[in-house]
Coordinates of C-alpha atoms in Angstrom, one line a residue:
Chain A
X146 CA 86.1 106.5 117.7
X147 CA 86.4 104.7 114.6
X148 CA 86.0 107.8 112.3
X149 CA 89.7 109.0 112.0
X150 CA 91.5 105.3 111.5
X151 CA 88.6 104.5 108.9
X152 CA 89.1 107.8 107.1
X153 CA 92.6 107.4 107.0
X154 CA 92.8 103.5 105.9
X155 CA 90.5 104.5 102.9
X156 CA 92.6 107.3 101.8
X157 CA 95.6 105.1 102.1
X158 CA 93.5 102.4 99.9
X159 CA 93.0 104.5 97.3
X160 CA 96.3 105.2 96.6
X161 CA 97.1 101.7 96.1
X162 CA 98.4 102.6 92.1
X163 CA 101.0 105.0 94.1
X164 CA 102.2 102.5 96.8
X165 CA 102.1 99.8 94.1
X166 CA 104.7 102.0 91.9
X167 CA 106.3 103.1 94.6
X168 CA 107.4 99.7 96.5
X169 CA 107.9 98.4 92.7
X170 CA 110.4 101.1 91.7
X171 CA 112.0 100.9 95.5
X172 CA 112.4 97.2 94.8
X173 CA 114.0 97.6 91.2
X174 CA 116.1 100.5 92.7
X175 CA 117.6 98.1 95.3
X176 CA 117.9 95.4 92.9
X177 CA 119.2 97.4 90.1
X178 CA 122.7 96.9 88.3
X179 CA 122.4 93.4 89.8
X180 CA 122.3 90.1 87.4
X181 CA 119.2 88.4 89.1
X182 CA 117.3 91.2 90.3
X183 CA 114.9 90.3 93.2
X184 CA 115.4 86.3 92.2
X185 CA 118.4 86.7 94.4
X186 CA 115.6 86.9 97.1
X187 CA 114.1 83.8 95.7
X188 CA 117.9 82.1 95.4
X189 CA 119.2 83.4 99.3
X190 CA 115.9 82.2 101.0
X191 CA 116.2 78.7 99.0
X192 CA 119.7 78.4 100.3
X193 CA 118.8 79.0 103.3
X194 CA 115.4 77.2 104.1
X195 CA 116.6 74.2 101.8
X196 CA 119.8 73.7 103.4
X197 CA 118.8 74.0 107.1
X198 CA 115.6 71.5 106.1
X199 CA 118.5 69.1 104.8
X200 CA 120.7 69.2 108.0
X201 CA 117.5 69.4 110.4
X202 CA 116.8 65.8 109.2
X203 CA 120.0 64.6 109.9
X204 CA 120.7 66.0 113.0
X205 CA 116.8 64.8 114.3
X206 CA 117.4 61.5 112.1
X207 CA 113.9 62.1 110.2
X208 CA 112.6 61.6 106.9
X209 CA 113.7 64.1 104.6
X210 CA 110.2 64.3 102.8
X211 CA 108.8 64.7 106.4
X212 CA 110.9 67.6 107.5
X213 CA 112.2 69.6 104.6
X214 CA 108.6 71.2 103.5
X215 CA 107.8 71.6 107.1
X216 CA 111.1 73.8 107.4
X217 CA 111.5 75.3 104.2
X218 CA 107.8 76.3 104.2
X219 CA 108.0 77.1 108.0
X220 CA 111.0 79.7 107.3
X221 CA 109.9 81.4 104.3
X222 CA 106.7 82.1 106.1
X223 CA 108.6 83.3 109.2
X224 CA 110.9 85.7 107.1
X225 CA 107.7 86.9 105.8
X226 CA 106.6 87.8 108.9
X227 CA 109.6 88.8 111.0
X228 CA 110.9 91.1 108.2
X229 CA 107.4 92.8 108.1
X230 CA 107.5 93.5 111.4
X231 CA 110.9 95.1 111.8
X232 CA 110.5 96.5 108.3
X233 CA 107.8 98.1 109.1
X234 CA 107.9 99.6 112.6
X235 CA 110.5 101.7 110.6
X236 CA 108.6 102.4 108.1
X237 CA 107.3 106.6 109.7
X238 CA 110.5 107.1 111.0
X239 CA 112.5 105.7 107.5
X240 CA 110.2 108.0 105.6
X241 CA 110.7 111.3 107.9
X242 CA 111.1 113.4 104.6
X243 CA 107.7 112.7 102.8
X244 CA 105.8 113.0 106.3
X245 CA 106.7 116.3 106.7
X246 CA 107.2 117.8 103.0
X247 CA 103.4 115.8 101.9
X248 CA 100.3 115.5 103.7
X249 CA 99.7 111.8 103.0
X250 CA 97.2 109.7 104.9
X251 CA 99.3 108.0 107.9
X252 CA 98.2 104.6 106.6
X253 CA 100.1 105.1 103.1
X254 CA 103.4 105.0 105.7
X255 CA 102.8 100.9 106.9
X256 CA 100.9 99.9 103.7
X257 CA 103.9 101.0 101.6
X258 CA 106.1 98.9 103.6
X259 CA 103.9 95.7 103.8
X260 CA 103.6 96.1 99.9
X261 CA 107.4 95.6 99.6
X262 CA 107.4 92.3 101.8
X263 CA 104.1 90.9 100.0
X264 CA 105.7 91.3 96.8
X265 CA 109.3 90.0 98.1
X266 CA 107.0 86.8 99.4
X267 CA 105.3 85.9 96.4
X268 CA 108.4 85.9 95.1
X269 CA 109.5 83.6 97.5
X270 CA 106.4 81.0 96.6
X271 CA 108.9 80.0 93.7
X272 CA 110.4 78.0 96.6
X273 CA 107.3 76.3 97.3
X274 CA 106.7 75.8 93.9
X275 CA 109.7 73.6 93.4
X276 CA 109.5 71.9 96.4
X277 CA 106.3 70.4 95.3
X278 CA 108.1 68.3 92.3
X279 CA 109.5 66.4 95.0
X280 CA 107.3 66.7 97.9
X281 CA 103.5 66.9 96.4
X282 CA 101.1 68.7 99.2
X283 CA 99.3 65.3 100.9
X284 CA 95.8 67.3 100.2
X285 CA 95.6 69.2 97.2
X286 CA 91.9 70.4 98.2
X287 CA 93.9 71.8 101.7
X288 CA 96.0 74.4 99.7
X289 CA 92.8 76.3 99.1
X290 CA 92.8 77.3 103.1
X291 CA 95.9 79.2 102.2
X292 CA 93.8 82.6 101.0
X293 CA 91.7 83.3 103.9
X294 CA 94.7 82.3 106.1
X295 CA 96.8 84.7 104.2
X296 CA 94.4 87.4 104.5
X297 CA 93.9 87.1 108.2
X298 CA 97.9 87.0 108.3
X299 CA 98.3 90.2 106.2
X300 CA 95.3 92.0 108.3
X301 CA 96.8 91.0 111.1
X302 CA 100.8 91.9 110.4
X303 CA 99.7 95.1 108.9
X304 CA 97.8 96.1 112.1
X305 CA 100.6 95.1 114.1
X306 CA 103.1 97.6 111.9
X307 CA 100.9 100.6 111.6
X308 CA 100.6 100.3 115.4
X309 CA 104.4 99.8 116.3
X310 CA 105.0 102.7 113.2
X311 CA 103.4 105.1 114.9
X312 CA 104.6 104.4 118.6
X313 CA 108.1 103.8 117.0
X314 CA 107.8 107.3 115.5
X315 CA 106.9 108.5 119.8
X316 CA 109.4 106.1 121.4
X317 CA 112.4 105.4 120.0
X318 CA 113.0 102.3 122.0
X319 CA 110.6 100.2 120.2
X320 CA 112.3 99.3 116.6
X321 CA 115.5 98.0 118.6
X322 CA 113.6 96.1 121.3
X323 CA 111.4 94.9 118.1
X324 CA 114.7 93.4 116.9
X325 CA 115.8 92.5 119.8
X326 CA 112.8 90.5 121.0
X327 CA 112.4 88.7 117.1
X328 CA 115.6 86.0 117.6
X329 CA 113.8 84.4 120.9
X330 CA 110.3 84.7 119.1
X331 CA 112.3 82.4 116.5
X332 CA 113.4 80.0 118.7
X333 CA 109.4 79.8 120.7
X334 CA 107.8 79.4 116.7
X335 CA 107.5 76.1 115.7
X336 CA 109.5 76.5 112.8
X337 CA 112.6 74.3 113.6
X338 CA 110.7 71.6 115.4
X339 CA 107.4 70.7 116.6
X340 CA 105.6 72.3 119.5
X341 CA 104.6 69.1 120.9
X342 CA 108.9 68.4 120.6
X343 CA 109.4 71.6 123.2
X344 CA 107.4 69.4 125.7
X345 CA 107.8 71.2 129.2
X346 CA 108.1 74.3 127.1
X347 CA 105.1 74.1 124.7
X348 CA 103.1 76.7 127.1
X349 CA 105.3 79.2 125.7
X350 CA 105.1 78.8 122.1
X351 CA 101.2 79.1 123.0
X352 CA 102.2 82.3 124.4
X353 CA 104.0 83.4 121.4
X354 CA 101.1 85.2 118.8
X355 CA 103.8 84.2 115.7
X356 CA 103.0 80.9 116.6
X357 CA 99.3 81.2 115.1
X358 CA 100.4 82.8 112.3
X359 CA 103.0 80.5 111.3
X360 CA 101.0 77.9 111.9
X361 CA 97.6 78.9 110.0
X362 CA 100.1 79.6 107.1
X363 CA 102.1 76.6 106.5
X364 CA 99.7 73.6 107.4
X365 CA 97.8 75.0 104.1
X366 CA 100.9 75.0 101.8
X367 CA 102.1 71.6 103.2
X368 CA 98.2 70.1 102.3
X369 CA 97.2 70.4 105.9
X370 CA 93.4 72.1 106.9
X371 CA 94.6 74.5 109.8
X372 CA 92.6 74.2 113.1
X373 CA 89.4 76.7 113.3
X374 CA 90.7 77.7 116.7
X375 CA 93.5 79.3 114.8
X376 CA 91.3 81.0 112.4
X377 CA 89.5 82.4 115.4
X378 CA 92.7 83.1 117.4
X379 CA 94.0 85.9 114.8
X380 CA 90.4 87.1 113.9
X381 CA 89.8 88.0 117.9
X382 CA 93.6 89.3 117.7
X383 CA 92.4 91.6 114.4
X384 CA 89.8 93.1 116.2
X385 CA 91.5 93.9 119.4
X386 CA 94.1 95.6 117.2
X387 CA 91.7 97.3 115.6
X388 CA 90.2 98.9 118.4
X389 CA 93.7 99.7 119.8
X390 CA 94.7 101.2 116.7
X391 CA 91.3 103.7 116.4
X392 CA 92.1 104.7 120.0
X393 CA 95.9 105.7 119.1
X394 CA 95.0 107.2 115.6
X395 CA 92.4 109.7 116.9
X396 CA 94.3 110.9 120.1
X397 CA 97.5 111.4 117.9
X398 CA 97.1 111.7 114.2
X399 CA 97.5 115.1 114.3
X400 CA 101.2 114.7 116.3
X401 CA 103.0 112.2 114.8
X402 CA 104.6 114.4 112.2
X403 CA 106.1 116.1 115.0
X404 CA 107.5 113.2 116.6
X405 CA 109.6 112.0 113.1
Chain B
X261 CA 88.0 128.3 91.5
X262 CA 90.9 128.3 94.0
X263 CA 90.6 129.6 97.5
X264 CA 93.1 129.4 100.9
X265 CA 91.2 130.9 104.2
X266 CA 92.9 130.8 107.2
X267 CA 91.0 132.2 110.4
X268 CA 92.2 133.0 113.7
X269 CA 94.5 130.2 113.8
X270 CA 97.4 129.1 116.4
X271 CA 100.1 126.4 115.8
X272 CA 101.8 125.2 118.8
X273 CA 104.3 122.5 118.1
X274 CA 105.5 120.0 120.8
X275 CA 109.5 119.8 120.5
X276 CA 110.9 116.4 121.9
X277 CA 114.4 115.6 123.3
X278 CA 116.1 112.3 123.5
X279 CA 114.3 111.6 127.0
X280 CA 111.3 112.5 125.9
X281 CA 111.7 109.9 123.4
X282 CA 112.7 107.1 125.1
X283 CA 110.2 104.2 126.4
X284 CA 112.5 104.0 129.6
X285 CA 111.4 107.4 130.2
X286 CA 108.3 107.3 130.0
X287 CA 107.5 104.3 131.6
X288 CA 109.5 105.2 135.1
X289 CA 107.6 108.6 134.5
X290 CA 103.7 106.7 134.3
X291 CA 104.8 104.2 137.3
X292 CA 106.2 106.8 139.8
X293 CA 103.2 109.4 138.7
X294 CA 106.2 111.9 137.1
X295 CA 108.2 111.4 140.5
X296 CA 111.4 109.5 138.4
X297 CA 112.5 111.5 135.7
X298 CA 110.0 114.0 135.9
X299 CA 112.0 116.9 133.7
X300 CA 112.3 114.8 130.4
X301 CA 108.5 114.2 130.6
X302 CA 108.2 118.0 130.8
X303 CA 107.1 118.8 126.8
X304 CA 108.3 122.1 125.0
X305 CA 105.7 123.8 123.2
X306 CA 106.8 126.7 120.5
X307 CA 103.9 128.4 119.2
X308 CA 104.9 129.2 115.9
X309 CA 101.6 130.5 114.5
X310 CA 100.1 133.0 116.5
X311 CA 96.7 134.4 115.8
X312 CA 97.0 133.6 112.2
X313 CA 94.4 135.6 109.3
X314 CA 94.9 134.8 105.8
X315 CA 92.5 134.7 102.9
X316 CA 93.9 133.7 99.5
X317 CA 91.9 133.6 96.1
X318 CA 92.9 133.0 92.7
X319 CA 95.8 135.2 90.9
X320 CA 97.5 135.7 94.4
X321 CA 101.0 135.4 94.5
X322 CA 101.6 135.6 98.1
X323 CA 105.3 136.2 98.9
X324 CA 105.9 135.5 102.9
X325 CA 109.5 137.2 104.2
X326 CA 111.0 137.2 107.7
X327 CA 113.7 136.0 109.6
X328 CA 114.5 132.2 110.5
X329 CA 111.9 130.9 112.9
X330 CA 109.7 133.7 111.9
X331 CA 107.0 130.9 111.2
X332 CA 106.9 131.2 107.4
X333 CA 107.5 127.2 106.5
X334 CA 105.3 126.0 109.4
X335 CA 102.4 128.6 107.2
X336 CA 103.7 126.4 104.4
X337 CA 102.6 122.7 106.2
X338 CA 99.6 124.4 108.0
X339 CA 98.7 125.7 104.3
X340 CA 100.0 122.5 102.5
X341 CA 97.8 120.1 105.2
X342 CA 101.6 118.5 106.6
X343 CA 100.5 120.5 110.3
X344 CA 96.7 120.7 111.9
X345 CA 96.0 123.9 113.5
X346 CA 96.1 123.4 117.4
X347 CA 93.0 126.3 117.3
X348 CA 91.4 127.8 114.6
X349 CA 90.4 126.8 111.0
X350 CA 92.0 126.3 107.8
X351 CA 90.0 125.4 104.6
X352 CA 92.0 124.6 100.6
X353 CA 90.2 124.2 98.0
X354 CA 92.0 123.1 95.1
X355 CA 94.6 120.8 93.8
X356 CA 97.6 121.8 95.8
X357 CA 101.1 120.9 95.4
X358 CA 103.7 121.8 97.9
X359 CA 107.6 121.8 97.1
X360 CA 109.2 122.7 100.8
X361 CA 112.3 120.3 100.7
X362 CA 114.9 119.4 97.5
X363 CA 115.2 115.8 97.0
X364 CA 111.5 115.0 98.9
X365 CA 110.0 111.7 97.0
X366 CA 113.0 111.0 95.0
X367 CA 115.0 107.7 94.6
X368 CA 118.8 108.2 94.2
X369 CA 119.5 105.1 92.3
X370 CA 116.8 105.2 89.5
X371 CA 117.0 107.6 86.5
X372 CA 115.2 110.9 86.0
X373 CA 112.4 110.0 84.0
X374 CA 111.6 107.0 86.4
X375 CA 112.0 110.0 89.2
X376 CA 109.5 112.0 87.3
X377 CA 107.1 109.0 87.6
X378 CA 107.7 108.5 91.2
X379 CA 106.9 112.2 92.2
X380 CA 104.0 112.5 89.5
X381 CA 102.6 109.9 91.4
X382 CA 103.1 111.3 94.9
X383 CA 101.7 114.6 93.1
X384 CA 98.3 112.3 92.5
X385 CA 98.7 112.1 89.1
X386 CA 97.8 108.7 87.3
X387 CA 100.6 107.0 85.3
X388 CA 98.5 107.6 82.2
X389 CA 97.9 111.3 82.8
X390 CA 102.1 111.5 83.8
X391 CA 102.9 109.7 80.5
X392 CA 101.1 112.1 78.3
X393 CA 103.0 115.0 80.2
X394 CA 106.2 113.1 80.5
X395 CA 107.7 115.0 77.4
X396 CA 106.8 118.6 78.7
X397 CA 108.3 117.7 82.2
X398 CA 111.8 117.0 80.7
X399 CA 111.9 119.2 78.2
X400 CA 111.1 122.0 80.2
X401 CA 113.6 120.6 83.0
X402 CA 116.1 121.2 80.3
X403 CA 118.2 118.2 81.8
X404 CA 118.1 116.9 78.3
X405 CA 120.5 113.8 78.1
X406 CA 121.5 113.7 82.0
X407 CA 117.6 112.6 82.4
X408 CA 118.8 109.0 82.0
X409 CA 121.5 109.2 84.3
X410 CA 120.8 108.1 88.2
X411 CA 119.1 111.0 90.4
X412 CA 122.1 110.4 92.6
X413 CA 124.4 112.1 90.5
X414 CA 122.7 115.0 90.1
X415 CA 123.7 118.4 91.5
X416 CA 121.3 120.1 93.8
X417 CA 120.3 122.4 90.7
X418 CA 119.7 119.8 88.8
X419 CA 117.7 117.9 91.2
X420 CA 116.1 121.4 91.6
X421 CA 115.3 121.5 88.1
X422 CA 113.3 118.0 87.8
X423 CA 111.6 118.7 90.7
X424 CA 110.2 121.8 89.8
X425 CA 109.1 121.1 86.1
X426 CA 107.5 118.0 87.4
X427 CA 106.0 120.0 90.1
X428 CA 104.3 123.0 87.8
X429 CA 103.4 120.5 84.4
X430 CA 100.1 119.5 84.6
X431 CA 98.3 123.1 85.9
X432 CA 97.9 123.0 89.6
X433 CA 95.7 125.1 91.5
X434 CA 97.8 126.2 94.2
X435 CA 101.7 125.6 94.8
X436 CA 103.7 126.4 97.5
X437 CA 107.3 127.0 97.4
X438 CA 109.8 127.2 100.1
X439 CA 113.1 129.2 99.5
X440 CA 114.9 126.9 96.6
X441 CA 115.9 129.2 94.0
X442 CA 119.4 129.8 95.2
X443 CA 120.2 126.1 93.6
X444 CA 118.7 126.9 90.3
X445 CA 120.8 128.6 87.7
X446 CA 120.5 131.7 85.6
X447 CA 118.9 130.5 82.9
X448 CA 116.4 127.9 84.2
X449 CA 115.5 131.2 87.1
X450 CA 114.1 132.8 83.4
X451 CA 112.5 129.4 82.5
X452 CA 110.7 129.3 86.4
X453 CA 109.9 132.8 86.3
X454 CA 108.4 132.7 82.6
X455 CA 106.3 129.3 84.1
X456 CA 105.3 131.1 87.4
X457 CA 104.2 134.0 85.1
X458 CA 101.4 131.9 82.7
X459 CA 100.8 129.9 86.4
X460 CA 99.5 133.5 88.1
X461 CA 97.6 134.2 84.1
X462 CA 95.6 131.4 84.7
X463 CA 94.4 132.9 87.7
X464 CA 96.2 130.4 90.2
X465 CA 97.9 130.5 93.7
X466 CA 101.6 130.6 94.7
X467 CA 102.3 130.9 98.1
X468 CA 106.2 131.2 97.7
X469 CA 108.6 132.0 101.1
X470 CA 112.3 133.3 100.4
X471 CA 114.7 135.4 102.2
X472 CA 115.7 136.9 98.6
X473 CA 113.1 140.0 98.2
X474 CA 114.1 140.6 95.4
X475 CA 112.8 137.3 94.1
X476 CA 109.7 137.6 96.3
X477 CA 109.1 141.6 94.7
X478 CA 109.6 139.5 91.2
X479 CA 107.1 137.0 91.5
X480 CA 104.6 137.7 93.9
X481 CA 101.9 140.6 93.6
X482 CA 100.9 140.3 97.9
X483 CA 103.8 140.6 100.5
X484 CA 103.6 139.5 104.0
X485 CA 105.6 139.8 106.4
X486 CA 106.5 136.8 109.8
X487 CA 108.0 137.9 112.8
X488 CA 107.8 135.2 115.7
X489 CA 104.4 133.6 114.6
X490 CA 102.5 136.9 113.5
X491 CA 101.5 137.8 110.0
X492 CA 101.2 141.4 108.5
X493 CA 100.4 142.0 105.2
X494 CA 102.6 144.7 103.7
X495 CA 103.0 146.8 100.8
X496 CA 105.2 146.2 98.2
X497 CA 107.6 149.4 98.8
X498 CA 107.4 147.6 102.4
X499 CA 109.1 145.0 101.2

């Protein structure tokens, strides 16, 4: 069962020095005949993260040193996310011509796409950087949790898009209800307030999976340990994923360049 | 050694419509057991490949003619690994490059050269190997100082041109070609036909499709002919 996904993720691994190139020269192509380059990343996401964390803690009268690294962190690690997702439900369908002109492993498709958002994310830790000269983490030792949380995350998010790419590809519906469905996932993260502050409505943000992953990300960059359960929450998600992914890949591999 | 065997193979290929692509669709279709909407549930199947026997060795220059929707660019992405065979068998050995589409791989907003080390790439070459060839590429492209302009302001020759020299630099086994020379002009058609020559001396495979037969008569030393999904292989005077 596991044959054709595990064939096809190592083929796309081992072109890691052509989606590496690739998402770099995309990136300088975007960015190109601009000043700043991708620091304008770096300068729109502190605008925005900064300035929200700034008006959060007037309008909930909190300490600014109390909310503005839970928000600014809290955001950066949700564009991260939502942006990989949308991104990269596309990311078949926005690449129609090489699908059917190259026979590349399906997995190249998603893992070219993640590559772009990794790269625009540790971009983005300049943010996080600078927020520490004014807000130092409360435990330095904590910030060490934020590698095998960030591995989980990207195994996880890059599970999610290579399934959602390939059933985007089939069923057009998906990228738009994707984007659709990501402004009320916003609104049941705990990125704007705490989930115990939702109260009657906490059971939802449970529900939500972005929840987890928000979570297991930021309490390590604030100096927070992240609960185990959350460690194990995303690991059990990983591996139901994977299964679900095997299943898809080896009923359809051989379709999906008819579907783009 | 080079080799492309093809045996006894079909190629049916599913065409969708825009209910057939919608979750909506599909959905009602699974709940009501095909009762709601049954018709866009209904798949198409072409079978473009028919009963398909090809074996190709080293110094073949296959030229495939026929009309539109003969099957001769689906034999391309069966030959190229893009399409799986729905039956039979299809076995490449060799570094294989196929050039079936202009433009395929390239970014409009970055130069040539940086184009040339975006497709070397997708071509599997490292960026070592691609530097040490980087010279030949352009100079055989011939797009001297335009190589340092943006892709996007190229003409489809031009684009034709990159494409190509990055496509034959570097001796690959097998290449397969879909009809592109009518964007090329008359002097880089000598410089491809020269290049195509010392290919097929080294005892390599082209697999090249055109309506032109004059072209295919030019370049190719076997001749097949596609009519709706069958192959016969033809003499040249056939032609």
């Amino acid at each position: 069962m596991f044959k054709t996904l595990n064939k096809d993720l190592l083929a796309g691994c081992l072109m890691w020095r052509v989606i590496m190139f690739i998402s770099w020269t995309d990136l300088r192509a975007k960015y190109r005949r601009t000043l700043l380059g991708p620091l304008w990343i770096v300068i729109g996401l502190a605008a925005g993260s900064i300035g929200l964390g700034l008006l959060w803690s007037v309008l909930w009268d909190m300490p600014t040193e109390e909310i503005l690294p839970r928000i600014t962190i809290g955001f950066l690690v949700w564009i991260f996310i939502s942006t990989s997702i949308i991104e990269g439900s596309n990311s078949i369908l926005s690449e129609e011509a090489l699908v059917k002109n190259l026979c590349l492993p399906i997995s190249f498709y998603p893992m070219l796409s993640m590559t772009k958002q990794i790269i625009n994310f540790f971009h983005s830790l300049l943010i996080v950087l600078f927020l520490y000269l004014f807000y130092p983490p409360e435990n330095m030792m904590n910030l060490l949790w934020f590698f095998p949380a960030i591995i989980l995350t990207l195994v996880n998010i890059f599970l999610i898009i290579f399934c959602s790419a390939i059933l985007s590809a089939r069923f057009r519906d998906i990228p738009p209800f994707i984007s659709a469905v990501m402004p009320m996932l916003f609104f049941l993260s705990p990125v704007l307030f705490r989930i115990q502050q939702a109260e009657s409505l906490s059971w939802l943000m449970w529900l939500n999976p972005l929840t987890y992953v928000i979570t297991i990300l930021r309490d390590p960059l604030l100096g927070h340990r992240p609960e185990l359960i959350f460690f194990i929450g995303m690991g059990s998600l990983a591996i139901i994923l994977y299964f679900f992914l095997a299943i898809l890949l080896k009923k359809k591999i051989n379709n999906i360049v008819y579907w783009v | 050694m080079a080799s492309i065997s093809i045996r006894d193979v079909i190629l049916d290929m599913p065409i969708f419509d825009v209910g057939d692509r919608s979750l909506r669709a599909h959905t009602l279709g699974l709940l009501s057991r095909g009762k709601i909407l049954e018709s866009s549930n209904k798949k198409l199947m072409i079978r473009t490949l028919n009963q398909v026997n090809l074996q190709i060795k080293d110094g073949d220059a296959v030229g495939l003619i026929g009309p539109n929707g003969s099957g001769k660019s689906s034999l391309l992405r069966l030959i190229s690994g893009i399409y799986k065979p729905t039956m039979g068998l299809v076995e490449v050995e060799g570094d294989l490059r196929p050039l079936i589409n202009l433009g395929v791989g390239l970014e409009p907003n970055l130069n040539g050269i940086e184009n040339i080390r975006r497709l070397g790439a997708l071509y599997g070459h490292k960026q070592e190997e691609i530097e040490k060839i980087l010279d030949q590429i352009i100079s055989f492209s011939g797009l001297a100082e335009f190589i340092n302009l943006p892709v996007r302001t190229y003409s489809s020759g031009m684009v034709l041109r990159l494409m190509f020299s990055t496509l034959v630099t570097g001796a690959p086994d097998i290449v397969v070609l879909d009809e592109f020379f009518s964007a090329g002009d008359e002097d880089f058609a000598k410089k491809t036909g020269k290049r195509m020559e010392e290919l097929m001396d080294n005892a390599k495979i082209m697999v090249f499709a055109s309506h032109d037969k004059s072209l295919v008569k030019k370049y190719c030393n076997r001749f097949i002919r596609m009519d709706n999904g069958h192959l016969t292989e033809i003499t040249e005077k056939e032609v």
